Amino acid sequence: MQEILEIIIRAIWFILPAYFANAAPVVSGGIFPIDGGRKLSDGNRILGDGKTVEGFLFGWLVGGFFGIIQIIVWTYYGSEFVLLPEAVSWTWLVPVLLSLGALLGDLAASFFKRRFNIQRGSPVLGVDQLDLILGALLVTSPVWVPEWRIIVLLLVVTPLIHLATNRIAFELGWKSEPY
Ligand code: CTP
Ligand code: MG
């Protein structure tokens, strides 16, 4: 039991920059859509108004910044939080790539949602929760791939955290849908 708890904490600590990168645009919003309002031949937007330049940049900045704070914390407060081996635990590249990957995964999900005629803001259970994890892990993979137990755990725990935080954001009036 203790061991499972430890893996959960380590896994969340590792992926935290991706969570922050994903959550920040919900707070900032934005007005410049990344796709510039363009549509594809299917008549739907490439990405839609929910994916803005400001949201993307703010998310990347917040995720990267938070990750660098984490690096400082784990440099000063011992090895308990260190999930990464010494060689990469210090590197700012990990949170910067995790954040970028989370945001790119989110864009990819919107791209595919639009291709399936799913309107901006309509939820797709599973896709909306896991896009950020898959994107984050993929983009970070040249630098670091966590052990498989961590990956499985993140895929299970993230949807639960995602649904809970979105609910809170909805109650606070930051988000127009509770999911
Ligand atoms: N957001 C943004 N830029 C991004 C990602 C998100 O501005 N790159 C903001 C938008 O205001 C968006 C909100 O965060 O409405 C919630 O994000 P998300 O749920 O990913 O977007 P949806 O509006 O649900 O759009 P989609 O259906 O394309 O996922
Ligand atoms: Mg959404």
mmCIF file with all atom_site columns, N, CA, C and O and ligand atoms in Angstrom, residues 22-23 25-31 34 47-57 103 106-107 109-111 113-114 118-123 128 131 162 166 175-177 179, ligand 1:
data_model
loop_
_atom_site.group_PDB
_atom_site.id
_atom_site.type_symbol
_atom_site.label_atom_id
_atom_site.label_alt_id
_atom_site.label_comp_id
_atom_site.label_asym_id
_atom_site.label_entity_id
_atom_site.label_seq_id
_atom_site.pdbx_PDB_ins_code
_atom_site.Cartn_x
_atom_site.Cartn_y
_atom_site.Cartn_z
_atom_site.occupancy
_atom_site.B_iso_or_equiv
_atom_site.pdbx_formal_charge
_atom_site.auth_seq_id
_atom_site.auth_comp_id
_atom_site.auth_asym_id
_atom_site.auth_atom_id
_atom_site.pdbx_PDB_model_num
ATOM   1   N N   . ASN A 1 22  ? -1.585  22.446 -19.006 1.00 0.00 ? 22  ASN A N   1
ATOM   2   C CA  . ASN A 1 22  ? -2.921  22.167 -19.506 1.00 0.00 ? 22  ASN A CA  1
ATOM   3   C C   . ASN A 1 22  ? -3.984  23.036 -18.846 1.00 0.00 ? 22  ASN A C   1
ATOM   4   O O   . ASN A 1 22  ? -4.972  23.417 -19.477 1.00 0.00 ? 22  ASN A O   1
ATOM   5   N N   . ALA A 1 23  ? -3.770  23.361 -17.578 1.00 0.00 ? 23  ALA A N   1
ATOM   6   C CA  . ALA A 1 23  ? -4.777  24.113 -16.830 1.00 0.00 ? 23  ALA A CA  1
ATOM   7   C C   . ALA A 1 23  ? -4.672  25.626 -17.054 1.00 0.00 ? 23  ALA A C   1
ATOM   8   O O   . ALA A 1 23  ? -5.689  26.323 -17.056 1.00 0.00 ? 23  ALA A O   1
ATOM   9   N N   . PRO A 1 25  ? -4.194  27.692 -19.638 1.00 0.00 ? 25  PRO A N   1
ATOM   10  C CA  . PRO A 1 25  ? -4.988  28.372 -20.672 1.00 0.00 ? 25  PRO A CA  1
ATOM   11  C C   . PRO A 1 25  ? -6.465  28.518 -20.307 1.00 0.00 ? 25  PRO A C   1
ATOM   12  O O   . PRO A 1 25  ? -7.124  29.440 -20.788 1.00 0.00 ? 25  PRO A O   1
ATOM   13  N N   . VAL A 1 26  ? -6.960  27.632 -19.470 1.00 0.00 ? 26  VAL A N   1
ATOM   14  C CA  . VAL A 1 26  ? -8.364  27.728 -19.051 1.00 0.00 ? 26  VAL A CA  1
ATOM   15  C C   . VAL A 1 26  ? -8.562  29.030 -18.275 1.00 0.00 ? 26  VAL A C   1
ATOM   16  O O   . VAL A 1 26  ? -9.591  29.691 -18.382 1.00 0.00 ? 26  VAL A O   1
ATOM   17  N N   . VAL A 1 27  ? -7.541  29.403 -17.493 1.00 0.00 ? 27  VAL A N   1
ATOM   18  C CA  . VAL A 1 27  ? -7.612  30.619 -16.691 1.00 0.00 ? 27  VAL A CA  1
ATOM   19  C C   . VAL A 1 27  ? -7.371  31.859 -17.559 1.00 0.00 ? 27  VAL A C   1
ATOM   20  O O   . VAL A 1 27  ? -8.094  32.850 -17.465 1.00 0.00 ? 27  VAL A O   1
ATOM   21  N N   . SER A 1 28  ? -6.359  31.791 -18.425 1.00 0.00 ? 28  SER A N   1
ATOM   22  C CA  . SER A 1 28  ? -5.988  32.974 -19.221 1.00 0.00 ? 28  SER A CA  1
ATOM   23  C C   . SER A 1 28  ? -6.977  33.217 -20.360 1.00 0.00 ? 28  SER A C   1
ATOM   24  O O   . SER A 1 28  ? -7.309  34.347 -20.668 1.00 0.00 ? 28  SER A O   1
ATOM   25  N N   . GLY A 1 29  ? -7.438  32.132 -20.976 1.00 0.00 ? 29  GLY A N   1
ATOM   26  C CA  . GLY A 1 29  ? -8.222  32.269 -22.199 1.00 0.00 ? 29  GLY A CA  1
ATOM   27  C C   . GLY A 1 29  ? -7.359  32.901 -23.275 1.00 0.00 ? 29  GLY A C   1
ATOM   28  O O   . GLY A 1 29  ? -6.122  32.892 -23.173 1.00 0.00 ? 29  GLY A O   1
ATOM   29  N N   . GLY A 1 30  ? -7.988  33.442 -24.286 1.00 0.00 ? 30  GLY A N   1
ATOM   30  C CA  . GLY A 1 30  ? -7.235  34.073 -25.361 1.00 0.00 ? 30  GLY A CA  1
ATOM   31  C C   . GLY A 1 30  ? -8.179  34.454 -26.458 1.00 0.00 ? 30  GLY A C   1
ATOM   32  O O   . GLY A 1 30  ? -9.337  34.013 -26.475 1.00 0.00 ? 30  GLY A O   1
ATOM   33  N N   . ILE A 1 31  ? -7.692  35.310 -27.379 1.00 0.00 ? 31  ILE A N   1
ATOM   34  C CA  . ILE A 1 31  ? -8.588  35.730 -28.460 1.00 0.00 ? 31  ILE A CA  1
ATOM   35  C C   . ILE A 1 31  ? -8.064  35.392 -29.853 1.00 0.00 ? 31  ILE A C   1
ATOM   36  O O   . ILE A 1 31  ? -8.809  35.436 -30.814 1.00 0.00 ? 31  ILE A O   1
ATOM   37  N N   . ILE A 1 34  ? -5.238  29.717 -32.881 1.00 0.00 ? 34  ILE A N   1
ATOM   38  C CA  . ILE A 1 34  ? -4.008  29.229 -33.520 1.00 0.00 ? 34  ILE A CA  1
ATOM   39  C C   . ILE A 1 34  ? -4.240  28.959 -35.004 1.00 0.00 ? 34  ILE A C   1
ATOM   40  O O   . ILE A 1 34  ? -3.369  29.210 -35.833 1.00 0.00 ? 34  ILE A O   1
ATOM   41  N N   . LEU A 1 47  ? -8.702  23.750 -35.841 1.00 0.00 ? 47  LEU A N   1
ATOM   42  C CA  . LEU A 1 47  ? -8.626  23.455 -34.399 1.00 0.00 ? 47  LEU A CA  1
ATOM   43  C C   . LEU A 1 47  ? -9.831  24.009 -33.643 1.00 0.00 ? 47  LEU A C   1
ATOM   44  O O   . LEU A 1 47  ? -10.317 23.393 -32.711 1.00 0.00 ? 47  LEU A O   1
ATOM   45  N N   . GLY A 1 48  ? -10.270 25.196 -34.022 1.00 0.00 ? 48  GLY A N   1
ATOM   46  C CA  . GLY A 1 48  ? -11.404 25.834 -33.351 1.00 0.00 ? 48  GLY A CA  1
ATOM   47  C C   . GLY A 1 48  ? -10.966 26.952 -32.422 1.00 0.00 ? 48  GLY A C   1
ATOM   48  O O   . GLY A 1 48  ? -9.774  27.113 -32.127 1.00 0.00 ? 48  GLY A O   1
ATOM   49  N N   . ASP A 1 49  ? -11.957 27.715 -31.948 1.00 0.00 ? 49  ASP A N   1
ATOM   50  C CA  . ASP A 1 49  ? -11.680 28.894 -31.123 1.00 0.00 ? 49  ASP A CA  1
ATOM   51  C C   . ASP A 1 49  ? -11.173 28.558 -29.720 1.00 0.00 ? 49  ASP A C   1
ATOM   52  O O   . ASP A 1 49  ? -10.752 29.446 -28.982 1.00 0.00 ? 49  ASP A O   1
ATOM   53  N N   . GLY A 1 50  ? -11.253 27.280 -29.338 1.00 0.00 ? 50  GLY A N   1
ATOM   54  C CA  . GLY A 1 50  ? -10.793 26.885 -28.000 1.00 0.00 ? 50  GLY A CA  1
ATOM   55  C C   . GLY A 1 50  ? -9.282  26.750 -27.899 1.00 0.00 ? 50  GLY A C   1
ATOM   56  O O   . GLY A 1 50  ? -8.754  26.513 -26.820 1.00 0.00 ? 50  GLY A O   1
ATOM   57  N N   . LYS A 1 51  ? -8.577  26.868 -29.021 1.00 0.00 ? 51  LYS A N   1
ATOM   58  C CA  . LYS A 1 51  ? -7.123  26.740 -29.004 1.00 0.00 ? 51  LYS A CA  1
ATOM   59  C C   . LYS A 1 51  ? -6.513  28.058 -29.452 1.00 0.00 ? 51  LYS A C   1
ATOM   60  O O   . LYS A 1 51  ? -6.497  28.374 -30.641 1.00 0.00 ? 51  LYS A O   1
ATOM   61  N N   . THR A 1 52  ? -6.053  28.856 -28.491 1.00 0.00 ? 52  THR A N   1
ATOM   62  C CA  . THR A 1 52  ? -5.546  30.181 -28.823 1.00 0.00 ? 52  THR A CA  1
ATOM   63  C C   . THR A 1 52  ? -4.031  30.266 -28.640 1.00 0.00 ? 52  THR A C   1
ATOM   64  O O   . THR A 1 52  ? -3.435  29.491 -27.885 1.00 0.00 ? 52  THR A O   1
ATOM   65  N N   . VAL A 1 53  ? -3.458  31.241 -29.358 1.00 0.00 ? 53  VAL A N   1
ATOM   66  C CA  . VAL A 1 53  ? -2.015  31.490 -29.278 1.00 0.00 ? 53  VAL A CA  1
ATOM   67  C C   . VAL A 1 53  ? -1.643  31.878 -27.842 1.00 0.00 ? 53  VAL A C   1
ATOM   68  O O   . VAL A 1 53  ? -0.677  31.352 -27.274 1.00 0.00 ? 53  VAL A O   1
ATOM   69  N N   . GLU A 1 54  ? -2.446  32.761 -27.246 1.00 0.00 ? 54  GLU A N   1
ATOM   70  C CA  . GLU A 1 54  ? -2.136  33.216 -25.883 1.00 0.00 ? 54  GLU A CA  1
ATOM   71  C C   . GLU A 1 54  ? -2.209  32.060 -24.886 1.00 0.00 ? 54  GLU A C   1
ATOM   72  O O   . GLU A 1 54  ? -1.346  31.920 -24.017 1.00 0.00 ? 54  GLU A O   1
ATOM   73  N N   . GLY A 1 55  ? -3.273  31.240 -25.040 1.00 0.00 ? 55  GLY A N   1
ATOM   74  C CA  . GLY A 1 55  ? -3.431  30.094 -24.141 1.00 0.00 ? 55  GLY A CA  1
ATOM   75  C C   . GLY A 1 55  ? -2.244  29.146 -24.250 1.00 0.00 ? 55  GLY A C   1
ATOM   76  O O   . GLY A 1 55  ? -1.717  28.667 -23.249 1.00 0.00 ? 55  GLY A O   1
ATOM   77  N N   . PHE A 1 56  ? -1.819  28.912 -25.481 1.00 0.00 ? 56  PHE A N   1
ATOM   78  C CA  . PHE A 1 56  ? -0.697  27.996 -25.717 1.00 0.00 ? 56  PHE A CA  1
ATOM   79  C C   . PHE A 1 56  ? 0.578   28.529 -25.065 1.00 0.00 ? 56  PHE A C   1
ATOM   80  O O   . PHE A 1 56  ? 1.258   27.816 -24.312 1.00 0.00 ? 56  PHE A O   1
ATOM   81  N N   . LEU A 1 57  ? 0.886   29.790 -25.342 1.00 0.00 ? 57  LEU A N   1
ATOM   82  C CA  . LEU A 1 57  ? 2.141   30.365 -24.829 1.00 0.00 ? 57  LEU A CA  1
ATOM   83  C C   . LEU A 1 57  ? 2.101   30.486 -23.305 1.00 0.00 ? 57  LEU A C   1
ATOM   84  O O   . LEU A 1 57  ? 3.083   30.180 -22.622 1.00 0.00 ? 57  LEU A O   1
ATOM   85  N N   . LEU A 1 103 ? 0.532   20.536 -24.336 1.00 0.00 ? 103 LEU A N   1
ATOM   86  C CA  . LEU A 1 103 ? -0.221  21.487 -25.161 1.00 0.00 ? 103 LEU A CA  1
ATOM   87  C C   . LEU A 1 103 ? -0.388  20.981 -26.592 1.00 0.00 ? 103 LEU A C   1
ATOM   88  O O   . LEU A 1 103 ? -1.453  21.147 -27.190 1.00 0.00 ? 103 LEU A O   1
ATOM   89  N N   . ASP A 1 106 ? -3.008  18.342 -26.670 1.00 0.00 ? 106 ASP A N   1
ATOM   90  C CA  . ASP A 1 106 ? -4.327  18.986 -26.596 1.00 0.00 ? 106 ASP A CA  1
ATOM   91  C C   . ASP A 1 106 ? -4.745  19.510 -27.977 1.00 0.00 ? 106 ASP A C   1
ATOM   92  O O   . ASP A 1 106 ? -5.914  19.389 -28.372 1.00 0.00 ? 106 ASP A O   1
ATOM   93  N N   . LEU A 1 107 ? -3.777  20.085 -28.712 1.00 0.00 ? 107 LEU A N   1
ATOM   94  C CA  . LEU A 1 107 ? -4.081  20.572 -30.065 1.00 0.00 ? 107 LEU A CA  1
ATOM   95  C C   . LEU A 1 107 ? -4.451  19.395 -30.968 1.00 0.00 ? 107 LEU A C   1
ATOM   96  O O   . LEU A 1 107 ? -5.408  19.474 -31.753 1.00 0.00 ? 107 LEU A O   1
ATOM   97  N N   . ALA A 1 109 ? -5.743  16.585 -30.159 1.00 0.00 ? 109 ALA A N   1
ATOM   98  C CA  . ALA A 1 109 ? -7.080  16.083 -29.812 1.00 0.00 ? 109 ALA A CA  1
ATOM   99  C C   . ALA A 1 109 ? -8.155  16.970 -30.446 1.00 0.00 ? 109 ALA A C   1
ATOM   100 O O   . ALA A 1 109 ? -9.140  16.466 -30.996 1.00 0.00 ? 109 ALA A O   1
ATOM   101 N N   . SER A 1 110 ? -7.962  18.294 -30.378 1.00 0.00 ? 110 SER A N   1
ATOM   102 C CA  . SER A 1 110 ? -8.941  19.207 -30.973 1.00 0.00 ? 110 SER A CA  1
ATOM   103 C C   . SER A 1 110 ? -9.007  19.006 -32.483 1.00 0.00 ? 110 SER A C   1
ATOM   104 O O   . SER A 1 110 ? -10.085 19.034 -33.081 1.00 0.00 ? 110 SER A O   1
ATOM   105 N N   . PHE A 1 111 ? -7.835  18.802 -33.088 1.00 0.00 ? 111 PHE A N   1
ATOM   106 C CA  . PHE A 1 111 ? -7.787  18.563 -34.534 1.00 0.00 ? 111 PHE A CA  1
ATOM   107 C C   . PHE A 1 111 ? -8.657  17.354 -34.895 1.00 0.00 ? 111 PHE A C   1
ATOM   108 O O   . PHE A 1 111 ? -9.504  17.426 -35.794 1.00 0.00 ? 111 PHE A O   1
ATOM   109 N N   . LYS A 1 113 ? -11.020 15.958 -33.030 1.00 0.00 ? 113 LYS A N   1
ATOM   110 C CA  . LYS A 1 113 ? -12.424 16.197 -32.680 1.00 0.00 ? 113 LYS A CA  1
ATOM   111 C C   . LYS A 1 113 ? -13.133 16.935 -33.821 1.00 0.00 ? 113 LYS A C   1
ATOM   112 O O   . LYS A 1 113 ? -14.256 16.571 -34.200 1.00 0.00 ? 113 LYS A O   1
ATOM   113 N N   . ARG A 1 114 ? -12.468 17.951 -34.363 1.00 0.00 ? 114 ARG A N   1
ATOM   114 C CA  . ARG A 1 114 ? -13.085 18.726 -35.454 1.00 0.00 ? 114 ARG A CA  1
ATOM   115 C C   . ARG A 1 114 ? -13.303 17.849 -36.687 1.00 0.00 ? 114 ARG A C   1
ATOM   116 O O   . ARG A 1 114 ? -14.297 17.982 -37.395 1.00 0.00 ? 114 ARG A O   1
ATOM   117 N N   . ILE A 1 118 ? -17.067 17.124 -34.097 1.00 0.00 ? 118 ILE A N   1
ATOM   118 C CA  . ILE A 1 118 ? -17.365 17.409 -32.690 1.00 0.00 ? 118 ILE A CA  1
ATOM   119 C C   . ILE A 1 118 ? -17.031 18.878 -32.433 1.00 0.00 ? 118 ILE A C   1
ATOM   120 O O   . ILE A 1 118 ? -15.904 19.318 -32.668 1.00 0.00 ? 118 ILE A O   1
ATOM   121 N N   . GLN A 1 119 ? -18.054 19.619 -32.005 1.00 0.00 ? 119 GLN A N   1
ATOM   122 C CA  . GLN A 1 119 ? -17.889 21.064 -31.852 1.00 0.00 ? 119 GLN A CA  1
ATOM   123 C C   . GLN A 1 119 ? -16.985 21.414 -30.679 1.00 0.00 ? 119 GLN A C   1
ATOM   124 O O   . GLN A 1 119 ? -16.840 20.647 -29.734 1.00 0.00 ? 119 GLN A O   1
ATOM   125 N N   . ARG A 1 120 ? -16.393 22.605 -30.774 1.00 0.00 ? 120 ARG A N   1
ATOM   126 C CA  . ARG A 1 120 ? -15.522 23.114 -29.727 1.00 0.00 ? 120 ARG A CA  1
ATOM   127 C C   . ARG A 1 120 ? -16.235 23.063 -28.369 1.00 0.00 ? 120 ARG A C   1
ATOM   128 O O   . ARG A 1 120 ? -17.363 23.535 -28.250 1.00 0.00 ? 120 ARG A O   1
ATOM   129 N N   . GLY A 1 121 ? -15.561 22.490 -27.396 1.00 0.00 ? 121 GLY A N   1
ATOM   130 C CA  . GLY A 1 121 ? -16.111 22.435 -26.046 1.00 0.00 ? 121 GLY A CA  1
ATOM   131 C C   . GLY A 1 121 ? -16.901 21.173 -25.757 1.00 0.00 ? 121 GLY A C   1
ATOM   132 O O   . GLY A 1 121 ? -17.156 20.866 -24.599 1.00 0.00 ? 121 GLY A O   1
ATOM   133 N N   . SER A 1 122 ? -17.274 20.438 -26.813 1.00 0.00 ? 122 SER A N   1
ATOM   134 C CA  . SER A 1 122 ? -17.978 19.171 -26.558 1.00 0.00 ? 122 SER A CA  1
ATOM   135 C C   . SER A 1 122 ? -16.984 18.152 -26.017 1.00 0.00 ? 122 SER A C   1
ATOM   136 O O   . SER A 1 122 ? -15.909 17.979 -26.576 1.00 0.00 ? 122 SER A O   1
ATOM   137 N N   . PRO A 1 123 ? -17.353 17.482 -24.945 1.00 0.00 ? 123 PRO A N   1
ATOM   138 C CA  . PRO A 1 123 ? -16.397 16.569 -24.328 1.00 0.00 ? 123 PRO A CA  1
ATOM   139 C C   . PRO A 1 123 ? -16.310 15.233 -25.059 1.00 0.00 ? 123 PRO A C   1
ATOM   140 O O   . PRO A 1 123 ? -17.291 14.762 -25.616 1.00 0.00 ? 123 PRO A O   1
ATOM   141 N N   . ASP A 1 128 ? -10.112 13.838 -23.982 1.00 0.00 ? 128 ASP A N   1
ATOM   142 C CA  . ASP A 1 128 ? -9.847  15.124 -23.330 1.00 0.00 ? 128 ASP A CA  1
ATOM   143 C C   . ASP A 1 128 ? -8.919  14.973 -22.122 1.00 0.00 ? 128 ASP A C   1
ATOM   144 O O   . ASP A 1 128 ? -8.225  15.915 -21.753 1.00 0.00 ? 128 ASP A O   1
ATOM   145 N N   . ASP A 1 131 ? -5.073  13.204 -23.724 1.00 0.00 ? 131 ASP A N   1
ATOM   146 C CA  . ASP A 1 131 ? -4.275  13.856 -24.768 1.00 0.00 ? 131 ASP A CA  1
ATOM   147 C C   . ASP A 1 131 ? -3.015  14.496 -24.200 1.00 0.00 ? 131 ASP A C   1
ATOM   148 O O   . ASP A 1 131 ? -1.933  14.371 -24.766 1.00 0.00 ? 131 ASP A O   1
ATOM   149 N N   . HIS A 1 162 ? -8.287  15.168 -13.722 1.00 0.00 ? 162 HIS A N   1
ATOM   150 C CA  . HIS A 1 162 ? -8.764  16.101 -14.740 1.00 0.00 ? 162 HIS A CA  1
ATOM   151 C C   . HIS A 1 162 ? -10.241 16.439 -14.521 1.00 0.00 ? 162 HIS A C   1
ATOM   152 O O   . HIS A 1 162 ? -10.640 17.604 -14.545 1.00 0.00 ? 162 HIS A O   1
ATOM   153 N N   . ASN A 1 166 ? -11.534 20.145 -13.371 1.00 0.00 ? 166 ASN A N   1
ATOM   154 C CA  . ASN A 1 166 ? -12.441 20.854 -14.268 1.00 0.00 ? 166 ASN A CA  1
ATOM   155 C C   . ASN A 1 166 ? -13.739 21.223 -13.559 1.00 0.00 ? 166 ASN A C   1
ATOM   156 O O   . ASN A 1 166 ? -14.314 22.278 -13.794 1.00 0.00 ? 166 ASN A O   1
ATOM   157 N N   . LYS A 1 175 ? -14.619 28.054 -16.277 1.00 0.00 ? 175 LYS A N   1
ATOM   158 C CA  . LYS A 1 175 ? -14.873 27.155 -17.395 1.00 0.00 ? 175 LYS A CA  1
ATOM   159 C C   . LYS A 1 175 ? -16.378 27.088 -17.592 1.00 0.00 ? 175 LYS A C   1
ATOM   160 O O   . LYS A 1 175 ? -17.131 27.112 -16.618 1.00 0.00 ? 175 LYS A O   1
ATOM   161 N N   . SER A 1 176 ? -16.805 27.007 -18.866 1.00 0.00 ? 176 SER A N   1
ATOM   162 C CA  . SER A 1 176 ? -18.248 27.046 -19.099 1.00 0.00 ? 176 SER A CA  1
ATOM   163 C C   . SER A 1 176 ? -18.904 25.662 -18.986 1.00 0.00 ? 176 SER A C   1
ATOM   164 O O   . SER A 1 176 ? -20.112 25.570 -18.903 1.00 0.00 ? 176 SER A O   1
ATOM   165 N N   . GLU A 1 177 ? -18.090 24.597 -19.013 1.00 0.00 ? 177 GLU A N   1
ATOM   166 C CA  . GLU A 1 177 ? -18.677 23.266 -18.827 1.00 0.00 ? 177 GLU A CA  1
ATOM   167 C C   . GLU A 1 177 ? -17.994 22.600 -17.621 1.00 0.00 ? 177 GLU A C   1
ATOM   168 O O   . GLU A 1 177 ? -16.829 22.843 -17.370 1.00 0.00 ? 177 GLU A O   1
ATOM   169 N N   . TYR A 1 179 ? -16.900 19.673 -17.278 1.00 0.00 ? 179 TYR A N   1
ATOM   170 C CA  . TYR A 1 179 ? -16.057 18.508 -17.579 1.00 0.00 ? 179 TYR A CA  1
ATOM   171 C C   . TYR A 1 179 ? -14.799 18.924 -18.333 1.00 0.00 ? 179 TYR A C   1
ATOM   172 O O   . TYR A 1 179 ? -14.714 20.042 -18.817 1.00 0.00 ? 179 TYR A O   1
HETATM 173 N N1  . CTP B 2 .   ? -7.460  27.382 -24.188 1.00 0.00 ? 1   CTP B N1  1
HETATM 174 C C1  . CTP B 2 .   ? -6.770  28.304 -24.965 1.00 0.00 ? 1   CTP B C1  1
HETATM 175 N N2  . CTP B 2 .   ? -5.705  27.894 -25.716 1.00 0.00 ? 1   CTP B N2  1
HETATM 176 C C2  . CTP B 2 .   ? -5.287  26.603 -25.707 1.00 0.00 ? 1   CTP B C2  1
HETATM 177 C C3  . CTP B 2 .   ? -5.974  25.650 -24.921 1.00 0.00 ? 1   CTP B C3  1
HETATM 178 C C4  . CTP B 2 .   ? -7.070  26.076 -24.177 1.00 0.00 ? 1   CTP B C4  1
HETATM 179 O O1  . CTP B 2 .   ? -7.101  29.484 -24.976 1.00 0.00 ? 1   CTP B O1  1
HETATM 180 N N3  . CTP B 2 .   ? -4.215  26.245 -26.442 1.00 0.00 ? 1   CTP B N3  1
HETATM 181 C C5  . CTP B 2 .   ? -8.594  27.856 -23.362 1.00 0.00 ? 1   CTP B C5  1
HETATM 182 C C6  . CTP B 2 .   ? -9.844  28.138 -24.213 1.00 0.00 ? 1   CTP B C6  1
HETATM 183 O O2  . CTP B 2 .   ? -10.522 29.228 -23.637 1.00 0.00 ? 1   CTP B O2  1
HETATM 184 C C7  . CTP B 2 .   ? -10.638 26.849 -24.025 1.00 0.00 ? 1   CTP B C7  1
HETATM 185 C C8  . CTP B 2 .   ? -10.332 26.500 -22.577 1.00 0.00 ? 1   CTP B C8  1
HETATM 186 O O3  . CTP B 2 .   ? -8.965  26.891 -22.402 1.00 0.00 ? 1   CTP B O3  1
HETATM 187 O O4  . CTP B 2 .   ? -12.013 27.017 -24.257 1.00 0.00 ? 1   CTP B O4  1
HETATM 188 C C9  . CTP B 2 .   ? -10.536 25.022 -22.235 1.00 0.00 ? 1   CTP B C9  1
HETATM 189 O O5  . CTP B 2 .   ? -9.633  24.222 -22.971 1.00 0.00 ? 1   CTP B O5  1
HETATM 190 P P1  . CTP B 2 .   ? -10.123 22.894 -23.692 1.00 0.00 ? 1   CTP B P1  1
HETATM 191 O O6  . CTP B 2 .   ? -11.114 22.165 -22.866 1.00 0.00 ? 1   CTP B O6  1
HETATM 192 O O7  . CTP B 2 .   ? -8.908  22.187 -24.136 1.00 0.00 ? 1   CTP B O7  1
HETATM 193 O O8  . CTP B 2 .   ? -10.818 23.495 -25.028 1.00 0.00 ? 1   CTP B O8  1
HETATM 194 P P2  . CTP B 2 .   ? -12.323 23.409 -25.539 1.00 0.00 ? 1   CTP B P2  1
HETATM 195 O O9  . CTP B 2 .   ? -12.910 24.786 -25.517 1.00 0.00 ? 1   CTP B O9  1
HETATM 196 O O10 . CTP B 2 .   ? -13.045 22.312 -24.856 1.00 0.00 ? 1   CTP B O10 1
HETATM 197 O O11 . CTP B 2 .   ? -12.138 23.043 -27.084 1.00 0.00 ? 1   CTP B O11 1
HETATM 198 P P3  . CTP B 2 .   ? -11.923 21.614 -27.773 1.00 0.00 ? 1   CTP B P3  1
HETATM 199 O O12 . CTP B 2 .   ? -13.269 21.041 -28.042 1.00 0.00 ? 1   CTP B O12 1
HETATM 200 O O13 . CTP B 2 .   ? -11.175 21.958 -29.023 1.00 0.00 ? 1   CTP B O13 1
HETATM 201 O O14 . CTP B 2 .   ? -11.100 20.779 -26.843 1.00 0.00 ? 1   CTP B O14 1
#
